[in-house]
Structure formats: C-alpha cells, structure tokens
Coordinates of N, CA, C and O in Angstrom, one line a residue:
M6 N 96.6 -44.1 7.8 CA 96.7 -44.9 9.0 C 96.8 -44.0 10.2 O 97.5 -43.0 10.1
S7 N 96.1 -44.3 11.3 CA 96.1 -43.4 12.5 C 97.5 -43.5 13.1 O 98.2 -44.5 13.0
D8 N 97.9 -42.5 13.9 CA 99.1 -42.5 14.6 C 99.2 -43.6 15.6 O 100.2 -44.3 15.8
E9 N 98.0 -44.0 16.2 CA 98.0 -45.1 17.2 C 98.2 -46.4 16.5 O 99.0 -47.2 17.0
A10 N 97.6 -46.6 15.3 CA 97.9 -47.9 14.6 C 99.3 -48.0 14.1 O 99.9 -49.0 14.2
S11 N 99.9 -46.9 13.7 CA 101.3 -46.8 13.2 C 102.2 -47.1 14.4 O 103.1 -47.9 14.2
A12 N 102.0 -46.5 15.5 CA 102.8 -46.8 16.7 C 102.8 -48.2 17.1 O 103.8 -48.8 17.4
S13 N 101.6 -48.8 17.2 CA 101.5 -50.2 17.5 C 102.2 -51.1 16.6 O 102.8 -52.1 16.9
R14 N 102.0 -50.8 15.3 CA 102.7 -51.6 14.2 C 104.2 -51.6 14.4 O 104.9 -52.6 14.2
D15 N 104.7 -50.4 14.7 CA 106.2 -50.2 14.8 C 106.7 -50.8 16.2 O 107.9 -50.7 16.4
G16 N 105.9 -51.3 17.0 CA 106.4 -51.9 18.3 C 106.4 -50.9 19.4 O 106.9 -51.2 20.5
F17 N 105.9 -49.7 19.2 CA 105.8 -48.7 20.3 C 104.4 -48.7 20.9 O 103.4 -49.0 20.2
L18 N 104.3 -48.3 22.2 CA 103.0 -48.1 22.8 C 102.4 -46.8 22.2 O 103.1 -45.8 21.9
P19 N 101.1 -46.8 22.0 CA 100.4 -45.6 21.5 C 100.7 -44.5 22.5 O 100.8 -44.7 23.7
E20 N 100.7 -43.2 22.1 CA 101.0 -42.1 22.9 C 100.1 -42.0 24.2 O 100.6 -41.7 25.2
R21 N 98.9 -42.4 24.1 CA 98.0 -42.3 25.2 C 98.5 -43.2 26.3 O 98.4 -42.9 27.5
F22 N 99.1 -44.3 26.0 CA 99.7 -45.2 27.0 C 101.0 -44.7 27.6 O 101.2 -44.8 28.8
R23 N 101.8 -44.1 26.7 CA 103.1 -43.6 27.2 C 102.8 -42.4 28.2 O 103.5 -42.3 29.2
Q24 N 101.8 -41.6 27.9 CA 101.5 -40.5 28.8 C 100.9 -41.0 30.1 O 101.0 -40.3 31.1
A25 N 100.3 -42.2 30.1 CA 99.7 -42.7 31.4 C 100.7 -43.3 32.3 O 100.4 -43.5 33.5
A26 N 102.0 -43.5 31.9 CA 103.0 -44.1 32.8 C 103.3 -43.1 33.9 O 103.6 -41.9 33.7
K27 N 103.2 -43.5 35.1 CA 103.4 -42.7 36.3 C 104.8 -42.9 36.9 O 105.3 -44.0 36.7
P28 N 105.3 -41.9 37.6 CA 106.6 -42.1 38.3 C 106.5 -43.3 39.2 O 105.4 -43.5 39.8
G29 N 107.5 -44.1 39.3 CA 107.5 -45.3 40.1 C 107.1 -46.6 39.4 O 107.2 -47.7 39.9
T30 N 106.7 -46.4 38.1 CA 106.4 -47.6 37.3 C 107.7 -48.0 36.7 O 108.7 -47.3 36.6
V31 N 107.7 -49.3 36.2 CA 108.9 -49.8 35.6 C 108.8 -49.8 34.1 O 107.8 -50.3 33.6
A32 N 109.8 -49.3 33.5 CA 109.8 -49.3 32.0 C 110.5 -50.6 31.6 O 111.7 -50.8 31.6
L33 N 109.6 -51.6 31.2 CA 110.1 -52.9 31.0 C 109.3 -53.5 29.8 O 108.1 -53.3 29.6
R34 N 110.0 -54.2 28.9 CA 109.4 -54.9 27.8 C 110.0 -56.3 27.8 O 111.2 -56.5 27.9
L35 N 109.1 -57.3 27.6 CA 109.6 -58.7 27.6 C 109.1 -59.3 26.2 O 108.1 -58.9 25.7
E36 N 109.9 -60.3 25.8 CA 109.5 -61.0 24.6 C 108.1 -61.7 24.9 O 107.9 -62.1 26.0
T37 N 107.3 -61.8 23.8 CA 106.0 -62.4 24.0 C 105.9 -63.8 23.4 O 104.8 -64.3 23.4
I38 N 107.0 -64.3 23.0 CA 107.0 -65.7 22.4 C 107.7 -66.6 23.4 O 108.5 -66.2 24.2
R39 N 107.4 -67.9 23.3 CA 108.0 -68.9 24.2 C 109.3 -69.4 23.7 O 110.0 -70.0 24.5
S40 N 109.7 -69.2 22.5 CA 110.8 -69.9 21.9 C 112.1 -69.4 22.5 O 113.1 -70.1 22.6
R41 N 112.2 -68.1 22.9 CA 113.4 -67.5 23.4 C 114.6 -67.7 22.6 O 115.7 -68.1 23.1
E42 N 114.5 -67.5 21.3 CA 115.6 -67.8 20.4 C 116.5 -66.6 20.2 O 117.6 -66.8 19.6
G43 N 116.1 -65.4 20.5 CA 116.9 -64.2 20.3 C 118.0 -64.1 21.3 O 118.1 -64.8 22.3
M44 N 118.8 -63.1 21.1 CA 119.9 -62.8 22.1 C 119.4 -62.2 23.4 O 120.0 -62.5 24.4
L45 N 118.3 -61.5 23.3 CA 117.8 -60.9 24.5 C 116.3 -61.3 24.8 O 115.6 -61.6 23.9
D46 N 116.0 -61.3 26.1 CA 114.6 -61.7 26.4 C 113.7 -60.5 26.7 O 112.5 -60.6 27.0
G47 N 114.3 -59.3 26.8 CA 113.6 -58.1 27.1 C 114.5 -56.9 27.2 O 115.7 -57.0 26.9
A48 N 113.9 -55.8 27.7 CA 114.6 -54.6 27.9 C 114.1 -53.9 29.1 O 112.9 -53.9 29.5
W49 N 115.0 -53.1 29.8 CA 114.6 -52.4 31.0 C 115.2 -51.0 30.9 O 116.4 -50.8 30.5
W50 N 114.5 -50.0 31.2 CA 114.9 -48.6 31.2 C 114.8 -48.0 32.6 O 113.8 -47.5 33.0
P51 N 115.9 -48.2 33.4 CA 115.8 -47.6 34.8 C 115.9 -46.1 34.8 O 116.4 -45.5 33.8
R52 N 115.4 -45.4 35.8 CA 115.4 -44.0 35.9 C 116.7 -43.4 36.4 O 117.0 -42.2 36.3
S53 N 117.5 -44.3 37.1 CA 118.8 -43.8 37.7 C 119.8 -45.0 37.7 O 119.4 -46.1 37.4
R54 N 121.0 -44.7 38.2 CA 122.0 -45.7 38.4 C 122.0 -46.2 39.9 O 122.9 -46.9 40.3
D55 N 121.0 -45.9 40.7 CA 120.8 -46.3 42.0 C 120.2 -47.7 42.1 O 118.9 -47.8 42.0
I56 N 120.9 -48.7 42.1 CA 120.4 -50.1 42.0 C 119.5 -50.4 43.2 O 118.5 -51.1 43.0
G57 N 119.7 -49.8 44.3 CA 118.8 -50.1 45.5 C 117.5 -49.5 45.3 O 116.5 -50.0 45.8
A58 N 117.4 -48.4 44.5 CA 116.1 -47.8 44.2 C 115.4 -48.4 43.0 O 114.2 -48.5 43.0
E59 N 116.2 -48.9 42.0 CA 115.6 -49.3 40.8 C 115.3 -50.8 40.7 O 114.3 -51.2 40.2
L60 N 116.2 -51.6 41.3 CA 116.0 -53.1 41.2 C 114.8 -53.7 41.9 O 114.1 -54.6 41.3
P61 N 114.4 -53.2 43.0 CA 113.2 -53.8 43.6 C 111.9 -53.7 42.7 O 111.2 -54.7 42.6
D62 N 111.7 -52.6 42.1 CA 110.5 -52.5 41.2 C 110.7 -53.4 40.0 O 109.7 -54.0 39.6
L63 N 111.9 -53.6 39.4 CA 112.1 -54.5 38.3 C 111.8 -55.9 38.8 O 111.1 -56.7 38.1
I64 N 112.3 -56.3 39.9 CA 112.1 -57.7 40.4 C 110.7 -57.9 40.7 O 110.1 -59.0 40.4
H65 N 110.0 -57.0 41.3 CA 108.6 -57.1 41.6 C 107.8 -57.3 40.3 O 106.9 -58.2 40.2
A66 N 108.1 -56.5 39.3 CA 107.4 -56.7 38.0 C 107.7 -58.0 37.3 O 106.8 -58.7 36.8
L67 N 108.9 -58.4 37.4 CA 109.3 -59.7 36.7 C 108.7 -60.9 37.5 O 108.4 -61.9 36.8
T68 N 108.7 -60.8 38.8 CA 108.1 -61.9 39.6 C 106.6 -62.2 39.1 O 106.2 -63.3 39.0
G69 N 105.9 -61.1 38.8 CA 104.6 -61.2 38.4 C 104.5 -62.0 37.0 O 103.5 -62.7 36.8
H70 N 105.5 -61.9 36.2 CA 105.5 -62.6 34.9 C 106.2 -63.9 34.9 O 105.8 -64.8 34.2
L71 N 107.3 -64.0 35.7 CA 108.2 -65.1 35.6 C 108.2 -66.1 36.8 O 108.7 -67.2 36.7
G72 N 107.7 -65.6 37.9 CA 107.7 -66.3 39.1 C 108.9 -65.8 40.0 O 109.6 -64.8 39.6
P73 N 109.2 -66.4 41.1 CA 110.3 -65.9 42.0 C 111.6 -65.8 41.3 O 112.1 -66.7 40.6
I74 N 112.3 -64.6 41.5 CA 113.6 -64.3 41.0 C 114.6 -64.7 42.1 O 114.5 -64.2 43.2
E75 N 115.6 -65.5 41.8 CA 116.6 -65.9 42.7 C 117.8 -64.9 42.8 O 118.3 -64.6 43.8
S76 N 118.2 -64.5 41.6 CA 119.4 -63.6 41.6 C 119.4 -62.7 40.3 O 118.7 -63.0 39.4
V77 N 120.2 -61.6 40.4 CA 120.4 -60.7 39.3 C 121.9 -60.5 39.1 O 122.6 -60.3 40.0
G78 N 122.3 -60.7 37.9 CA 123.7 -60.5 37.5 C 123.9 -59.2 36.8 O 123.1 -58.9 35.9
L79 N 124.8 -58.4 37.3 CA 125.0 -57.1 36.7 C 126.5 -56.6 36.8 O 127.2 -57.2 37.6
D80 N 126.9 -55.6 36.1 CA 128.2 -55.0 36.2 C 128.1 -54.0 37.3 O 127.5 -52.9 37.2
A81 N 128.8 -54.3 38.5 CA 128.7 -53.4 39.6 C 129.3 -52.0 39.3 O 128.9 -51.0 39.9
G82 N 130.3 -52.0 38.4 CA 130.9 -50.7 38.0 C 129.9 -49.7 37.3 O 130.2 -48.5 37.2
A83 N 128.8 -50.2 36.8 CA 127.8 -49.4 36.1 C 126.8 -48.8 37.0 O 125.9 -48.1 36.6
W84 N 126.8 -49.2 38.3 CA 125.7 -48.9 39.2 C 126.3 -48.3 40.5 O 127.5 -48.5 40.8
D85 N 125.5 -47.5 41.2 CA 126.0 -46.9 42.4 C 125.7 -47.9 43.6 O 124.6 -48.4 43.7
D86 N 126.7 -48.1 44.5 CA 126.6 -48.8 45.7 C 125.8 -50.1 45.6 O 124.6 -50.2 46.0
V87 N 126.4 -51.1 44.9 CA 125.7 -52.4 44.7 C 125.8 -53.3 46.0 O 126.9 -53.7 46.3
P88 N 124.7 -53.6 46.6 CA 124.7 -54.5 47.7 C 124.9 -56.0 47.3 O 124.7 -56.3 46.1
A89 N 125.1 -56.9 48.2 CA 125.2 -58.3 47.9 C 123.9 -59.0 47.7 O 123.7 -60.0 47.0
S90 N 122.9 -58.4 48.3 CA 121.5 -58.9 48.1 C 120.5 -57.8 48.5 O 120.9 -56.8 49.1
L91 N 119.3 -58.0 48.1 CA 118.2 -57.0 48.4 C 117.0 -57.8 48.8 O 116.7 -58.9 48.3
M92 N 116.2 -57.3 49.7 CA 114.9 -57.9 50.1 C 113.9 -57.2 49.2 O 113.7 -56.0 49.2
V93 N 113.1 -58.1 48.5 CA 112.1 -57.6 47.6 C 110.8 -58.5 47.9 O 110.9 -59.7 47.8
D94 N 109.8 -57.9 48.3 CA 108.5 -58.6 48.6 C 108.7 -59.7 49.6 O 108.2 -60.8 49.4
G95 N 109.6 -59.5 50.6 CA 109.8 -60.5 51.6 C 110.8 -61.6 51.2 O 111.0 -62.5 52.0
R96 N 111.4 -61.5 50.1 CA 112.4 -62.5 49.6 C 113.7 -61.9 49.4 O 113.8 -60.8 48.9
S97 N 114.8 -62.6 49.7 CA 116.1 -62.2 49.5 C 116.5 -62.5 48.0 O 116.4 -63.7 47.6
V98 N 117.0 -61.5 47.3 CA 117.4 -61.7 45.9 C 118.9 -61.4 45.9 O 119.4 -60.3 46.2
H99 N 119.7 -62.4 45.6 CA 121.2 -62.3 45.5 C 121.6 -61.5 44.3 O 121.0 -61.6 43.2
I100 N 122.6 -60.6 44.5 CA 123.1 -59.8 43.3 C 124.5 -60.3 43.0 O 125.4 -60.2 43.8
D101 N 124.6 -60.9 41.8 CA 125.9 -61.3 41.3 C 126.6 -60.2 40.6 O 126.0 -59.6 39.7
R102 N 127.8 -59.8 41.0 CA 128.5 -58.7 40.4 C 129.5 -59.2 39.5 O 130.6 -59.6 39.9
Y103 N 129.2 -59.1 38.2 CA 130.1 -59.6 37.1 C 130.4 -58.5 36.2 O 129.7 -57.5 36.1
P104 N 131.6 -58.6 35.5 CA 131.9 -57.6 34.5 C 131.2 -57.9 33.2 O 131.8 -58.1 32.2
V105 N 129.8 -57.9 33.2 CA 129.0 -58.3 32.1 C 128.8 -57.1 31.2 O 128.2 -57.2 30.1
G106 N 129.2 -55.9 31.6 CA 128.9 -54.7 30.9 C 127.6 -54.1 31.3 O 126.7 -54.8 31.8
D107 N 127.5 -52.8 31.3 CA 126.3 -52.2 31.8 C 125.1 -52.2 30.8 O 124.1 -51.6 31.0
D108 N 125.3 -52.9 29.7 CA 124.3 -53.0 28.7 C 123.2 -54.1 28.9 O 122.2 -54.2 28.2
T109 N 123.5 -55.0 29.9 CA 122.6 -56.1 30.2 C 122.5 -56.3 31.7 O 123.4 -56.0 32.4
V110 N 121.4 -57.0 32.1 CA 121.3 -57.6 33.4 C 120.9 -59.0 33.1 O 120.1 -59.3 32.2
I111 N 121.3 -60.0 33.9 CA 120.9 -61.4 33.8 C 120.0 -61.7 35.0 O 120.5 -61.6 36.2
I112 N 118.8 -62.1 34.7 CA 117.8 -62.4 35.7 C 117.8 -63.9 35.8 O 117.6 -64.6 34.8
T113 N 117.9 -64.5 37.0 CA 117.8 -65.9 37.2 C 116.6 -66.3 38.0 O 116.4 -65.9 39.1
R114 N 115.8 -67.2 37.4 CA 114.6 -67.8 38.0 C 115.0 -69.2 38.3 O 115.4 -70.0 37.3
G115 N 114.8 -69.7 39.5 CA 115.2 -71.1 39.8 C 116.7 -71.2 39.8 O 117.5 -70.3 40.0
D116 N 117.2 -72.4 39.5 CA 118.7 -72.7 39.5 C 119.3 -72.3 38.2 O 120.5 -71.9 38.2
R117 N 118.6 -72.5 37.0 CA 119.3 -72.4 35.8 C 118.6 -71.6 34.7 O 119.0 -71.6 33.6
D118 N 117.4 -71.1 35.0 CA 116.6 -70.4 34.0 C 117.0 -68.9 34.0 O 116.7 -68.2 34.9
H119 N 117.8 -68.5 32.9 CA 118.3 -67.1 32.9 C 117.6 -66.3 31.8 O 117.3 -66.8 30.7
F120 N 117.4 -65.1 32.1 CA 116.8 -64.1 31.2 C 117.7 -62.9 31.0 O 118.2 -62.4 32.0
S121 N 118.1 -62.6 29.8 CA 119.0 -61.5 29.6 C 118.2 -60.2 29.1 O 117.4 -60.3 28.2
L122 N 118.3 -59.1 29.9 CA 117.6 -57.9 29.5 C 118.6 -56.8 29.1 O 119.6 -56.6 29.8
L123 N 118.3 -56.2 28.0 CA 119.0 -54.9 27.7 C 118.7 -53.9 28.7 O 117.6 -53.8 29.2
V124 N 119.7 -53.2 29.1 CA 119.6 -52.0 30.1 C 119.8 -50.8 29.3 O 120.9 -50.5 28.8
V125 N 118.7 -50.0 29.1 CA 118.8 -48.7 28.4 C 119.3 -47.7 29.5 O 118.7 -47.6 30.5
P126 N 120.4 -47.0 29.2 CA 120.9 -46.0 30.2 C 119.8 -45.0 30.6 O 119.0 -44.6 29.7
P127 N 119.8 -44.6 31.9 CA 118.8 -43.7 32.3 C 118.8 -42.3 31.6 O 117.7 -41.7 31.5
H128 N 119.9 -41.9 31.1 CA 119.9 -40.6 30.4 C 119.4 -40.6 28.9 O 119.3 -39.6 28.3
A129 N 119.1 -41.8 28.4 CA 118.6 -41.9 27.0 C 117.3 -41.1 26.8 O 116.5 -41.0 27.7
S130 N 117.2 -40.6 25.6 CA 115.9 -39.9 25.3 C 114.8 -40.9 25.2 O 115.0 -42.1 25.0
Q131 N 113.6 -40.4 25.4 CA 112.4 -41.3 25.3 C 112.4 -42.0 24.0 O 112.1 -43.2 23.9
E132 N 112.6 -41.3 22.9 CA 112.5 -41.8 21.6 C 113.6 -43.0 21.4 O 113.2 -44.1 20.9
A133 N 114.8 -42.7 21.8 CA 115.9 -43.7 21.6 C 115.6 -44.9 22.6 O 115.8 -46.0 22.2
A134 N 115.1 -44.6 23.8 CA 114.9 -45.7 24.7 C 113.8 -46.7 24.2 O 113.9 -47.9 24.2
L135 N 112.7 -46.1 23.7 CA 111.6 -46.9 23.2 C 112.0 -47.7 21.9 O 111.7 -48.8 21.8
A136 N 112.8 -47.1 21.1 CA 113.3 -47.8 19.9 C 114.2 -48.9 20.3 O 114.2 -50.0 19.8
S137 N 115.1 -48.7 21.3 CA 116.0 -49.8 21.8 C 115.2 -50.9 22.4 O 115.5 -52.1 22.1
M138 N 114.2 -50.6 23.2 CA 113.4 -51.6 23.8 C 112.6 -52.4 22.8 O 112.5 -53.6 22.9
A139 N 112.1 -51.8 21.8 CA 111.4 -52.5 20.7 C 112.3 -53.4 20.0 O 112.0 -54.6 19.7
R140 N 113.6 -53.0 19.7 CA 114.5 -53.9 19.0 C 114.9 -55.1 19.9 O 115.1 -56.2 19.4
A141 N 115.0 -54.8 21.2 CA 115.5 -55.9 22.1 C 114.5 -57.1 22.1 O 114.9 -58.2 22.3
V142 N 113.2 -56.8 21.9 CA 112.2 -57.8 22.0 C 111.7 -58.4 20.6 O 110.8 -59.2 20.6
R143 N 112.4 -57.9 19.6 CA 112.1 -58.4 18.3 C 112.4 -60.0 18.2 O 113.4 -60.4 18.6
A144 N 111.4 -60.7 17.8 CA 111.5 -62.2 17.8 C 112.8 -62.6 17.0 O 113.0 -62.2 15.9
G145 N 113.6 -63.5 17.6 CA 114.7 -64.0 16.9 C 115.9 -63.0 16.7 O 116.8 -63.3 15.9
G146 N 115.8 -61.9 17.4 CA 116.8 -60.8 17.2 C 118.2 -61.4 17.5 O 118.4 -62.1 18.5
S147 N 119.2 -61.0 16.7 CA 120.5 -61.5 16.9 C 121.5 -60.4 17.2 O 122.7 -60.6 17.4
D148 N 121.0 -59.1 17.3 CA 121.9 -58.0 17.7 C 122.2 -58.1 19.2 O 121.4 -58.4 20.0
S149 N 123.5 -57.7 19.5 CA 123.8 -57.6 20.9 C 123.2 -56.4 21.5 O 122.8 -55.5 20.8
A150 N 123.2 -56.3 22.9 CA 122.7 -55.1 23.5 C 123.5 -53.9 23.1 O 122.9 -52.8 22.8
R151 N 124.8 -54.0 23.1 CA 125.6 -52.8 22.7 C 125.3 -52.4 21.3 O 125.1 -51.2 21.0
Q152 N 125.1 -53.3 20.3 CA 124.8 -52.9 19.0 C 123.4 -52.2 18.9 O 123.2 -51.3 18.1
I153 N 122.4 -52.7 19.6 CA 121.1 -52.1 19.6 C 121.2 -50.7 20.1 O 120.7 -49.7 19.5
L154 N 122.0 -50.4 21.2 CA 122.1 -49.1 21.7 C 122.8 -48.2 20.7 O 122.5 -47.0 20.5
I155 N 123.9 -48.7 20.1 CA 124.6 -47.9 19.0 C 123.6 -47.6 17.9 O 123.5 -46.4 17.5
D156 N 122.9 -48.6 17.4 CA 122.0 -48.3 16.3 C 120.9 -47.4 16.5 O 120.4 -46.7 15.6
T157 N 120.5 -47.3 17.8 CA 119.3 -46.4 18.1 C 119.8 -45.1 18.7 O 119.0 -44.3 19.1
G158 N 121.1 -44.9 18.7 CA 121.7 -43.6 19.0 C 121.8 -43.3 20.5 O 121.9 -42.2 20.9
V159 N 121.9 -44.4 21.3 CA 122.0 -44.2 22.8 C 123.5 -44.3 23.1 O 124.2 -45.3 22.8
S160 N 124.1 -43.2 23.7 CA 125.5 -43.2 24.0 C 125.7 -44.0 25.3 O 124.7 -44.2 26.1
S161 N 126.9 -44.5 25.6 CA 127.1 -45.3 26.8 C 127.2 -44.5 28.0 O 127.1 -45.0 29.1
G162 N 127.4 -43.2 28.0 CA 127.5 -42.4 29.2 C 126.5 -41.2 29.1 O 125.9 -40.9 28.1
P163 N 126.4 -40.5 30.2 CA 125.5 -39.4 30.3 C 126.0 -38.3 29.4 O 127.2 -38.2 29.1
P164 N 125.1 -37.4 28.9 CA 125.5 -36.3 28.1 C 126.6 -35.5 28.7 O 126.6 -35.2 29.9
V165 N 127.6 -35.0 27.9 CA 128.7 -34.2 28.5 C 128.3 -32.8 28.4 O 127.9 -32.3 27.3
E166 N 128.4 -32.0 29.5 CA 128.1 -30.6 29.5 C 129.3 -29.8 29.0 O 130.4 -30.0 29.4
T167 N 129.0 -28.9 28.1 CA 130.1 -28.0 27.6 C 130.0 -26.7 28.2 O 128.8 -26.2 28.4
P168 N 131.1 -26.0 28.6 CA 131.0 -24.7 29.3 C 130.6 -23.6 28.3 O 130.6 -23.6 27.2

C-alpha cells in the first residue's frame, strides 16, 4: 500500500497536502457526518496563545462551513489578553470567558447551535497534533478532549527547558 493511501486510511492528510499548508492557514478538522453524536465536533491547532491573532482565522474558516458565528466560549486563563469581542469579516463575535479548560473551545452559531472543538496546544509536535485531530473527528467518539491529548502524548504545557 502506498504511503499516501495509508495516510488517508489512518485519517491523516497525505504528506503532499501537509507540505502545502502555508503560514496563515488554519489547522482545523471538522466531523464530516451530520449526526454529531460524538463528544467533539472537530479540532483546532492554533500556532500561538494569542487569541487576537488566532481566533479571526478560525472564525473565518468556520463561517465558510457553518454560517455566521455568534460567539466563542473559551478558558481565558489559557490564552493571552482575551478581549470581550472581536471583529471578524465585519461582524462582531462575542467571546465568552468560561473555565471550560484549555482543551476545548465552544463555537456558537445562532442562539443555541453549539460546536465543541478540541484545542491542540500550539507546542504540540506535528505528529501528535495530527493524531489528536484525527481522534477528535472520529465518528461517535466518546473520549474527552483531555483524554485524546493524553493518549496522543500531548502535554498540557509547553516543553520545560532544562539548564
């Protein structure tokens, strides 16, 4: 079996697609089924903890798939300088600051339609991030975001430097 066929079967993008990702693109995976029976609806791998820099690209990408995003719920303690709202594509998006843990963000479309995304920490290795993202979109998945990160070897904090 070719490496490309194996990668696609395992839920990863083939290497040629991974190499084509340019800086400024959003690392995002969403479930492709309508039932939404799993714990998570997708996964996001931001490049930093700067929510003002990261969130607009995520919201722009999600708007293309889901329609207008009204609000984003996140753990303010896991991000740098969280504003009350952001302007994205000419729309104000409210930011709800909850102690939900830095492993998820809650995206709200309309009044009550919520999408839960695993947040892969920016410091995660590419291999661990891609494995976490693939697990998050597995149909009917029942693992929590925290469990997925533990199982794929992603630590909760940045690597500790030793002297």
